Short mmCIF file of C-alpha atoms in Angstrom, two decimals:
data_model
loop_
_atom_site.label_atom_id
_atom_site.label_comp_id
_atom_site.label_asym_id
_atom_site.label_seq_id
_atom_site.Cartn_x
_atom_site.Cartn_y
_atom_site.Cartn_z
CA MET A 363 -28.99 23.55 -28.91
CA ASN A 364 -26.67 24.79 -26.14
CA THR A 365 -24.92 21.56 -25.22
CA SER A 366 -22.52 23.29 -22.81
CA LEU A 367 -25.39 24.68 -20.74
CA ALA A 368 -27.21 21.34 -20.88
CA SER A 369 -24.09 19.55 -19.68
CA PHE A 370 -23.77 22.09 -16.86
CA ILE A 371 -27.40 21.49 -15.84
CA LEU A 372 -26.91 17.71 -15.89
CA VAL A 373 -23.68 17.60 -13.90
CA GLY A 374 -24.26 20.72 -11.82
CA SER A 375 -27.72 19.76 -10.57
CA PHE A 376 -26.47 16.28 -9.77
CA ILE A 377 -23.54 17.59 -7.70
CA PHE A 378 -25.80 20.16 -6.00
CA MET A 379 -28.26 17.48 -4.91
CA LEU A 380 -25.43 15.27 -3.65
CA VAL A 381 -24.15 18.19 -1.55
CA MET A 382 -27.68 18.74 -0.25
CA LYS A 383 -27.70 15.05 0.76
CA PHE A 384 -30.43 13.89 -1.60
CA PRO A 385 -30.49 10.09 -2.04
CA ILE A 386 -28.21 9.30 -4.94
CA THR A 387 -30.95 7.57 -6.93
CA PHE A 388 -33.09 10.71 -6.81
CA SER A 389 -30.08 12.90 -7.60
CA LEU A 390 -29.38 10.93 -10.77
CA PHE A 391 -33.04 10.79 -11.80
CA LEU A 392 -33.93 14.44 -11.12
CA SER A 393 -30.81 15.81 -12.81
CA SER A 394 -31.75 13.71 -15.87
CA VAL A 395 -35.31 15.08 -15.79
CA PHE A 396 -34.13 18.71 -15.52
CA THR A 397 -31.76 18.26 -18.45
CA ALA A 398 -34.39 16.50 -20.58
CA ILE A 399 -36.83 19.38 -19.96
CA PHE A 400 -34.17 21.90 -21.01
CA LEU A 401 -33.39 19.90 -24.16
CA HIS A 402 -37.12 19.34 -24.92
CA ILE A 403 -36.58 15.58 -24.83
CA PRO A 404 -39.92 13.77 -24.21
CA MET A 405 -40.23 12.34 -20.70
CA MET A 406 -41.21 9.02 -22.26
CA SER A 407 -37.64 8.72 -23.59
CA ILE A 408 -36.27 9.07 -20.04
CA VAL A 409 -38.75 6.49 -18.76
CA GLN A 410 -37.71 4.13 -21.57
CA ARG A 411 -34.07 4.55 -20.55
CA LEU A 412 -34.96 3.75 -16.94
CA VAL A 413 -36.68 0.55 -18.01
CA SER A 414 -34.08 -0.49 -20.59
CA GLY A 415 -31.33 0.07 -18.02
CA VAL A 416 -32.58 -2.87 -15.95
CA ASN A 417 -34.10 -4.88 -18.82
CA SER A 418 -31.07 -7.11 -19.28
CA PHE A 419 -30.76 -10.89 -18.98
CA SER A 420 -27.29 -10.50 -17.47
CA LEU A 421 -28.69 -8.45 -14.58
CA LEU A 422 -30.85 -11.40 -13.55
CA ALA A 423 -27.71 -12.77 -11.90
CA ILE A 424 -27.77 -9.95 -9.34
CA PRO A 425 -30.94 -10.97 -7.41
CA PHE A 426 -29.75 -14.58 -7.31
CA PHE A 427 -26.31 -13.63 -5.98
CA ILE A 428 -27.89 -11.34 -3.39
CA LEU A 429 -30.30 -14.08 -2.31
CA SER A 430 -27.57 -16.69 -2.15
CA GLY A 431 -25.36 -14.46 -0.01
CA GLU A 432 -28.25 -13.57 2.32
CA ILE A 433 -29.20 -17.23 2.83
CA MET A 434 -25.67 -18.32 3.63
CA SER A 435 -24.89 -15.34 5.86
CA GLN A 436 -27.89 -16.11 8.05
CA GLY A 437 -27.59 -19.88 7.84
CA GLY A 438 -24.31 -20.39 9.73
CA ILE A 439 -21.85 -20.28 6.84
CA SER A 440 -20.07 -17.15 8.13
CA ARG A 441 -19.44 -18.79 11.51
CA ARG A 442 -18.02 -21.90 9.81
CA LEU A 443 -15.78 -19.83 7.55
CA VAL A 444 -14.44 -17.95 10.58
CA GLY A 445 -13.78 -21.27 12.30
CA PHE A 446 -11.98 -22.63 9.24
CA ALA A 447 -9.83 -19.50 8.92
CA ASN A 448 -9.05 -19.67 12.63
CA ALA A 449 -7.89 -23.25 12.29
CA LEU A 450 -5.52 -22.23 9.48
CA ILE A 451 -3.86 -19.04 10.75
CA GLY A 452 -5.27 -18.16 14.18
CA ARG A 453 -2.15 -19.42 15.97
CA PHE A 454 -0.04 -16.45 14.80
CA ARG A 455 0.37 -13.12 16.63
CA GLY A 456 -2.79 -11.09 16.15
CA GLY A 457 -4.37 -14.28 14.85
CA LEU A 458 -7.97 -13.13 15.17
CA ALA A 459 -7.24 -10.12 12.95
CA GLN A 460 -5.60 -12.36 10.34
CA VAL A 461 -8.59 -14.72 10.63
CA ASN A 462 -10.81 -11.73 9.85
CA ILE A 463 -8.93 -11.11 6.59
CA LEU A 464 -8.94 -14.74 5.50
CA ALA A 465 -12.60 -15.25 6.44
CA SER A 466 -13.50 -12.17 4.37
CA MET A 467 -11.65 -13.75 1.46
CA PHE A 468 -13.73 -16.91 1.79
CA PHE A 469 -17.01 -15.08 2.37
CA GLY A 470 -16.33 -12.72 -0.53
CA GLY A 471 -16.35 -15.74 -2.80
CA ILE A 472 -19.90 -16.43 -1.66
CA SER A 473 -21.62 -13.06 -1.18
CA GLY A 474 -19.67 -10.75 -3.53
CA SER A 475 -20.62 -7.79 -1.35
CA ALA A 476 -18.39 -5.75 0.96
CA VAL A 477 -21.32 -4.48 3.03
CA ALA A 478 -22.69 -8.02 3.45
CA ASP A 479 -19.21 -9.13 4.51
CA VAL A 480 -18.95 -6.41 7.17
CA SER A 481 -22.50 -7.09 8.35
CA SER A 482 -21.94 -10.84 8.65
CA ILE A 483 -18.25 -11.46 9.41
CA GLY A 484 -17.88 -8.12 11.18
CA ALA A 485 -20.89 -8.61 13.42
CA MET A 486 -19.22 -11.77 14.68
CA LEU A 487 -15.52 -10.87 14.72
CA ILE A 488 -15.45 -7.21 15.77
CA PRO A 489 -17.00 -7.94 19.21
CA MET A 490 -14.79 -11.04 19.53
CA MET A 491 -11.66 -9.02 18.77
CA ILE A 492 -12.62 -6.27 21.24
CA ASP A 493 -13.32 -8.84 23.98
CA ASP A 494 -9.96 -10.46 23.20
CA GLY A 495 -8.08 -7.20 23.86
CA TYR A 496 -7.92 -5.63 20.38
CA ASP A 497 -8.51 -1.90 20.07
CA PRO A 498 -11.98 -1.19 18.61
CA ASP A 499 -10.67 1.11 15.86
CA PHE A 500 -8.16 -1.54 14.74
CA ALA A 501 -10.87 -4.23 14.70
CA VAL A 502 -13.11 -2.04 12.55
CA ALA A 503 -10.26 -1.04 10.21
CA VAL A 504 -9.27 -4.67 9.54
CA THR A 505 -12.88 -5.73 8.96
CA VAL A 506 -13.84 -2.86 6.67
CA THR A 507 -10.78 -3.00 4.43
CA SER A 508 -10.68 -6.79 4.15
CA ALA A 509 -14.35 -6.79 3.15
CA CYS A 510 -13.32 -5.18 -0.15
CA GLU A 511 -11.80 -8.50 -1.19
CA GLY A 512 -15.36 -9.66 -1.85
CA ILE A 513 -15.78 -6.99 -4.53
CA LEU A 514 -12.94 -8.56 -6.54
CA ILE A 515 -13.18 -12.25 -5.71
CA PRO A 516 -15.99 -13.81 -7.76
CA PRO A 517 -18.91 -13.81 -7.77
CA SER A 518 -19.24 -10.04 -7.93
CA HIS A 519 -22.43 -8.49 -9.23
CA ASN A 520 -20.47 -5.28 -9.82
CA MET A 521 -18.52 -7.08 -12.55
CA ILE A 522 -21.82 -7.94 -14.21
CA ILE A 523 -22.82 -4.26 -14.07
CA PHE A 524 -19.47 -3.30 -15.61
CA ALA A 525 -19.86 -5.83 -18.43
CA MET A 526 -23.26 -4.32 -19.21
CA ALA A 527 -21.96 -0.73 -19.00
CA ALA A 528 -19.09 -1.61 -21.33
CA GLY A 529 -21.60 -2.54 -24.03
CA GLY A 530 -21.85 -6.26 -23.35
CA GLY A 531 -18.63 -7.07 -25.16
CA VAL A 532 -16.68 -8.06 -22.05
CA SER A 533 -16.88 -11.67 -20.86
CA VAL A 534 -18.24 -11.98 -17.31
CA GLY A 535 -16.28 -15.21 -16.93
CA LYS A 536 -13.02 -13.42 -17.78
CA LEU A 537 -13.89 -10.62 -15.35
CA PHE A 538 -14.49 -13.20 -12.62
CA LEU A 539 -11.10 -14.77 -13.33
CA GLY A 540 -9.42 -11.38 -13.64
CA GLY A 541 -10.52 -10.34 -10.15
CA LEU A 542 -9.33 -13.50 -8.41
CA LEU A 543 -5.58 -12.79 -8.12
CA PRO A 544 -5.99 -9.06 -7.28
CA GLY A 545 -8.57 -10.02 -4.62
CA VAL A 546 -6.29 -12.62 -3.04
CA GLY A 547 -3.35 -10.23 -3.40
CA LEU A 548 -5.29 -7.56 -1.56
CA GLY A 549 -5.85 -9.95 1.33
CA LEU A 550 -2.17 -10.84 1.50
CA LEU A 551 -1.13 -7.19 1.41
CA LEU A 552 -3.57 -6.33 4.22
CA MET A 553 -1.99 -9.05 6.35
CA ILE A 554 1.30 -7.10 6.36
CA PRO A 555 0.21 -4.03 8.39
CA THR A 556 -2.07 -6.29 10.43
CA GLY A 557 0.90 -8.42 11.52
CA ILE A 558 3.14 -5.41 12.19
CA ILE A 559 0.54 -3.61 14.32
CA ALA A 560 -0.39 -6.82 16.16
CA TYR A 561 3.27 -7.45 17.02
CA LYS A 562 3.86 -3.89 18.21
CA ARG A 563 0.74 -3.82 20.37
CA GLY A 564 1.13 -7.36 21.67
CA TYR A 565 -2.22 -8.65 20.48
CA PRO A 566 -2.87 -12.28 21.50
CA LYS A 567 -2.50 -15.51 19.56
CA GLU A 568 -5.34 -18.01 19.24
CA LYS A 569 -5.07 -21.50 20.63
CA PRO A 570 -3.80 -23.90 17.92
CA TYR A 571 -6.04 -26.77 16.84
CA GLY A 572 -5.02 -30.39 16.40
CA TRP A 573 -5.21 -32.02 12.99
CA ARG A 574 -8.33 -33.99 13.86
CA LYS A 575 -10.28 -30.90 14.90
CA THR A 576 -8.94 -28.94 11.94
CA LEU A 577 -10.22 -31.59 9.52
CA LYS A 578 -13.62 -31.57 11.22
CA ILE A 579 -13.86 -27.78 10.90
CA ALA A 580 -12.76 -27.97 7.25
CA ARG A 581 -15.43 -30.60 6.55
CA ASP A 582 -18.12 -28.33 8.04
CA ALA A 583 -16.97 -25.35 5.97
CA ILE A 584 -16.50 -27.19 2.68
CA PHE A 585 -20.20 -27.11 1.78
CA GLY A 586 -20.18 -23.31 1.83
CA LEU A 587 -16.89 -23.04 -0.03
CA PHE A 588 -18.23 -25.37 -2.71
CA THR A 589 -20.49 -22.50 -3.82
CA ILE A 590 -17.42 -20.81 -5.30
CA ILE A 591 -16.61 -23.94 -7.29
CA ILE A 592 -20.14 -24.08 -8.67
CA ILE A 593 -20.05 -20.46 -9.83
CA MET A 594 -16.48 -20.33 -11.12
CA GLY A 595 -16.39 -23.81 -12.57
CA GLY A 596 -19.69 -23.47 -14.40
CA VAL A 597 -18.97 -20.06 -15.92
CA ILE A 598 -15.38 -20.78 -16.90
CA SER A 599 -16.15 -24.17 -18.42
CA GLY A 600 -19.06 -22.74 -20.37
CA VAL A 601 -21.53 -25.21 -18.86
CA PHE A 602 -23.77 -22.30 -17.89
CA THR A 603 -23.82 -18.51 -17.97
CA ALA A 604 -23.21 -16.18 -15.02
CA THR A 605 -26.97 -15.78 -14.61
CA GLU A 606 -27.56 -19.53 -14.62
CA SER A 607 -24.68 -20.08 -12.19
CA ALA A 608 -26.21 -17.49 -9.84
CA ALA A 609 -29.56 -19.29 -9.92
CA ILE A 610 -27.89 -22.65 -9.26
CA ALA A 611 -25.87 -21.12 -6.41
CA ALA A 612 -29.08 -19.75 -4.84
CA VAL A 613 -30.74 -23.17 -4.97
CA TYR A 614 -27.60 -24.85 -3.63
CA SER A 615 -27.29 -22.38 -0.74
CA PHE A 616 -30.96 -22.94 0.10
CA LEU A 617 -30.49 -26.71 0.26
CA ILE A 618 -27.26 -26.53 2.27
CA THR A 619 -28.62 -23.98 4.75
CA PHE A 620 -32.00 -25.55 5.47
CA PHE A 621 -31.34 -29.25 4.94
CA VAL A 622 -27.64 -29.75 5.82
CA TYR A 623 -26.68 -27.08 8.39
CA ARG A 624 -30.27 -26.68 9.67
CA GLU A 625 -29.36 -23.86 12.06
CA ILE A 626 -32.37 -21.72 11.15
CA PRO A 627 -36.01 -22.75 10.59
CA LEU A 628 -37.54 -22.72 7.14
CA LYS A 629 -39.94 -19.96 8.20
CA GLN A 630 -36.97 -17.56 8.35
CA MET A 631 -36.91 -17.69 4.55
CA GLY A 632 -39.51 -14.92 4.60
CA SER A 633 -37.11 -12.60 6.44
CA ILE A 634 -34.29 -13.57 4.05
CA LEU A 635 -36.44 -12.75 1.03
CA ARG A 636 -37.44 -9.36 2.51
CA ASN A 637 -33.80 -8.43 3.20
CA SER A 638 -32.78 -9.56 -0.29
CA LEU A 639 -35.60 -7.54 -1.84
CA LYS A 640 -34.54 -4.38 0.00
CA THR A 641 -30.97 -4.75 -1.26
CA LEU A 642 -32.14 -5.59 -4.77
CA ALA A 643 -34.49 -2.59 -4.89
CA MET A 644 -31.63 -0.25 -3.98
CA VAL A 645 -29.24 -1.76 -6.53
CA MET A 646 -31.72 -1.89 -9.41
CA SER A 647 -33.11 1.60 -8.80
CA LEU A 648 -29.54 2.94 -8.85
CA ILE A 649 -28.84 1.11 -12.11
CA ALA A 650 -32.05 2.43 -13.70
CA ALA A 651 -31.41 6.05 -12.68
CA ALA A 652 -27.75 5.84 -13.70
CA SER A 653 -28.79 4.48 -17.11
CA ALA A 654 -30.93 7.56 -17.79
CA PHE A 655 -28.09 9.78 -16.61
CA GLY A 656 -25.63 7.91 -18.84
CA TYR A 657 -27.96 8.21 -21.83
CA LEU A 658 -27.97 12.00 -21.50
CA MET A 659 -24.19 12.07 -21.07
CA ALA A 660 -23.82 10.16 -24.33
CA PHE A 661 -26.39 12.43 -26.01
CA LEU A 662 -24.38 15.49 -24.94
CA ARG A 663 -21.10 13.81 -25.96
CA ILE A 664 -19.62 14.29 -22.50
CA PRO A 665 -17.43 11.14 -22.77
CA GLN A 666 -15.77 12.52 -25.91
CA ALA A 667 -15.24 15.88 -24.21
CA VAL A 668 -13.63 14.20 -21.19
CA THR A 669 -11.41 12.10 -23.47
CA ASN A 670 -10.26 15.16 -25.40
CA GLY A 671 -9.72 17.06 -22.16
CA LEU A 672 -7.56 14.35 -20.63
CA LEU A 673 -5.51 13.90 -23.78
CA SER A 674 -5.02 17.66 -24.07
CA ILE A 675 -3.35 17.65 -20.64
CA THR A 676 -0.91 14.86 -21.42
CA ASP A 677 -0.53 11.83 -23.63
CA ASN A 678 1.93 10.16 -21.26
CA ARG A 679 0.51 6.74 -20.36
CA ILE A 680 1.75 6.71 -16.74
CA VAL A 681 0.53 10.24 -16.01
CA LEU A 682 -2.86 9.53 -17.58
CA LEU A 683 -3.34 6.36 -15.56
CA LEU A 684 -2.38 8.11 -12.34
CA MET A 685 -4.77 10.98 -13.10
CA ILE A 686 -7.64 8.60 -13.85
CA ASN A 687 -6.99 6.57 -10.71
CA LEU A 688 -6.94 9.72 -8.60
CA MET A 689 -10.19 10.89 -10.17
CA LEU A 690 -11.87 7.53 -9.47
CA LEU A 691 -10.63 7.48 -5.88
CA VAL A 692 -12.12 10.94 -5.29
CA LEU A 693 -15.42 9.97 -6.96
CA GLY A 694 -15.54 6.80 -4.86
CA CYS A 695 -15.51 8.96 -1.73
CA ILE A 696 -18.76 10.71 -2.67
CA MET A 697 -20.79 8.18 -4.68
CA ASP A 698 -21.90 4.56 -4.51
CA MET A 699 -20.26 1.91 -6.63
CA ALA A 700 -23.08 0.79 -8.97
CA PRO A 701 -23.98 4.21 -10.43
CA LEU A 702 -20.31 5.15 -10.71
CA ILE A 703 -19.60 2.02 -12.76
CA ILE A 704 -22.44 2.86 -15.16
CA ILE A 705 -21.48 6.54 -15.40
CA THR A 706 -17.68 6.33 -15.62
CA THR A 707 -17.33 3.21 -17.80
CA PRO A 708 -18.51 4.82 -21.08
CA ILE A 709 -16.50 7.96 -20.24
CA LEU A 710 -13.18 6.25 -19.54
CA TYR A 711 -13.49 3.27 -21.90
CA PRO A 712 -12.41 5.27 -24.99
CA VAL A 713 -9.38 6.64 -23.13
CA LEU A 714 -8.09 3.47 -21.52
CA VAL A 715 -9.13 0.83 -24.05
CA GLY A 716 -9.28 2.91 -27.22
CA HIS A 717 -6.30 5.25 -26.73
CA LEU A 718 -4.01 3.46 -24.26
CA GLY A 719 -4.80 -0.06 -25.48
CA MET A 720 -5.63 -1.48 -22.04
CA ASP A 721 -7.56 -4.74 -22.10
CA PRO A 722 -11.23 -4.26 -21.10
CA VAL A 723 -10.85 -6.90 -18.37
CA GLN A 724 -7.89 -5.10 -16.81
CA PHE A 725 -9.80 -1.81 -17.05
CA GLY A 726 -12.79 -3.40 -15.33
CA ILE A 727 -10.73 -4.75 -12.43
CA MET A 728 -8.91 -1.42 -12.04
CA LEU A 729 -12.21 0.47 -12.00
CA ILE A 730 -13.89 -1.87 -9.52
CA LEU A 731 -10.89 -1.89 -7.16
CA ASN A 732 -10.83 1.92 -7.22
CA LEU A 733 -14.48 2.12 -6.30
CA ALA A 734 -14.12 -0.64 -3.70
CA ILE A 735 -11.62 1.56 -1.88
CA GLY A 736 -14.35 4.22 -1.90
CA LEU A 737 -16.52 1.93 0.23
CA THR A 738 -14.03 2.39 3.06
CA THR A 739 -13.60 6.17 2.80
CA PRO A 740 -15.74 8.97 4.25
CA PRO A 741 -18.08 10.72 3.73
CA VAL A 742 -20.28 8.03 2.11
CA GLY A 743 -18.28 4.82 2.51
CA SER A 744 -21.06 2.34 3.22
CA ALA A 745 -18.76 -0.45 4.48
CA LEU A 746 -17.04 2.02 6.81
CA PHE A 747 -20.36 3.19 8.26
CA VAL A 748 -21.53 -0.37 8.93
CA GLY A 749 -18.21 -1.26 10.58
CA CYS A 750 -18.33 1.84 12.82
CA SER A 751 -21.89 1.01 13.80
CA ILE A 752 -20.88 -2.52 14.86
CA GLY A 753 -17.71 -1.36 16.65
CA LYS A 754 -19.50 1.62 18.24
CA ILE A 755 -16.78 4.11 17.28
CA SER A 756 -16.74 7.39 15.36
CA ILE A 757 -16.00 7.71 11.64
CA GLU A 758 -13.04 9.96 12.45
CA LYS A 759 -11.43 7.41 14.75
CA ALA A 760 -11.98 4.56 12.30
CA THR A 761 -10.60 6.58 9.36
CA LYS A 762 -7.37 7.27 11.24
CA ALA A 763 -6.98 3.56 12.03
CA VAL A 764 -7.61 2.61 8.39
CA LEU A 765 -4.76 4.75 7.00
CA PRO A 766 -2.06 1.98 7.05
CA PHE A 767 -4.49 -0.32 5.26
CA TYR A 768 -5.27 2.33 2.64
CA ILE A 769 -1.60 2.22 1.67
CA MET A 770 -1.84 -1.52 0.96
CA MET A 771 -5.08 -1.09 -0.98
CA VAL A 772 -3.53 1.60 -3.17
CA ALA A 773 -0.46 -0.64 -3.65
CA ASP A 774 -2.75 -3.39 -4.97
CA LEU A 775 -4.43 -0.83 -7.22
CA MET A 776 -1.07 0.25 -8.67
CA LEU A 777 -0.18 -3.39 -9.35
CA VAL A 778 -3.48 -3.93 -11.18
CA THR A 779 -3.00 -0.69 -13.14
CA PHE A 780 0.60 -1.08 -14.24
CA TRP A 781 1.19 -4.85 -14.20
CA ALA A 782 -1.32 -6.43 -16.58
CA PRO A 783 -0.46 -10.11 -15.80
CA LEU A 784 -1.96 -9.76 -12.31
CA SER A 785 -5.45 -9.39 -13.75
CA MET A 786 -4.91 -10.96 -17.18
CA PHE A 787 -3.03 -14.20 -16.47
CA LEU A 788 -6.06 -16.32 -15.51
CA PRO A 789 -8.35 -14.86 -18.24
CA SER A 790 -5.65 -15.62 -20.81
CA LEU A 791 -5.79 -19.27 -19.76
CA MET A 792 -9.54 -19.24 -20.36
CA ALA A 793 -8.98 -17.91 -23.89
#
């Protein structure tokens, strides 16, 4: 069996189809089929890998998290979170931009999706910022980069995908805790260039609220924020699993949206379910196709070859980590997050955890942050595309405006990579 040629067919056909702008799910699936035909592997084995890739109890958390985020984004929670953030920090120079970052931090703890964050918070704040005198490219840059906080701040269905890709031996609860400080740290770092640019350009301050109005706004927002407590508290305490917490969060968000806030009629639940199903279909089809692709990579021993290749270049820990981060940043520019997690986790796990001794939780947070940055970079950054669509500006203009924020995102990545306590302090308390 010519494993080198088979590996070339697998990887080469996949890259070719990406260049030809095939949907990534089809690129993963078809490259797996071509390789299986070459290796005379029965098609039933590939089909079984597709099914087994999504046949996991842990993955049941994903539809519930998606549904919960969709309910609360349509039910008025995003507006209340923006109002709460405005009451806290809107009075400073460039306050609406800082509100954008803080609101994304809050909303990320509910939806766990950068694209959902941009679609919900961005649809509200980008037009508000433009009307208030902010440059459109700056408004889009702040919104798109701050949305990545939601990938790190729990709940994050990408962490569940990583735990599965790592063989199921990584605690989802520890991953949730591990992402909290890096996610908050990312928000704080993004506030630095936001404040500097706002001061230089003379962006306005928001009108300060009195204590009475601030308390009223906080009371309205607390029901939405309580979702985070349900998810984090339940998983960390061991009262229920991540999947069970997702189901409880979905029920809670339904009750709060339709029976407490009551901003949308119950008949809109049909639209919410359709939107959730579209998102779920995309995520699960990607996971299934990536599982078949990953099976063939393991069969061809590509992870071992990559490990040996990296170690043959250098065994210096710092150089290896920088090389791996650079590789992930480049991959994040051309592929979506979910399939990359499934594909790269078994490849890099032996290097980082086995050879360098990095904790699996730290590796998971480093990987997810890398790929989150990819959501804001062309040519396939989904969060960037949504933000440009809302702000009605070109990708080129938005990318130029995002550059100062990229620096802060990479700074957070370096902290996660080289300073283990940032991602490991809270999980160590859980242990």
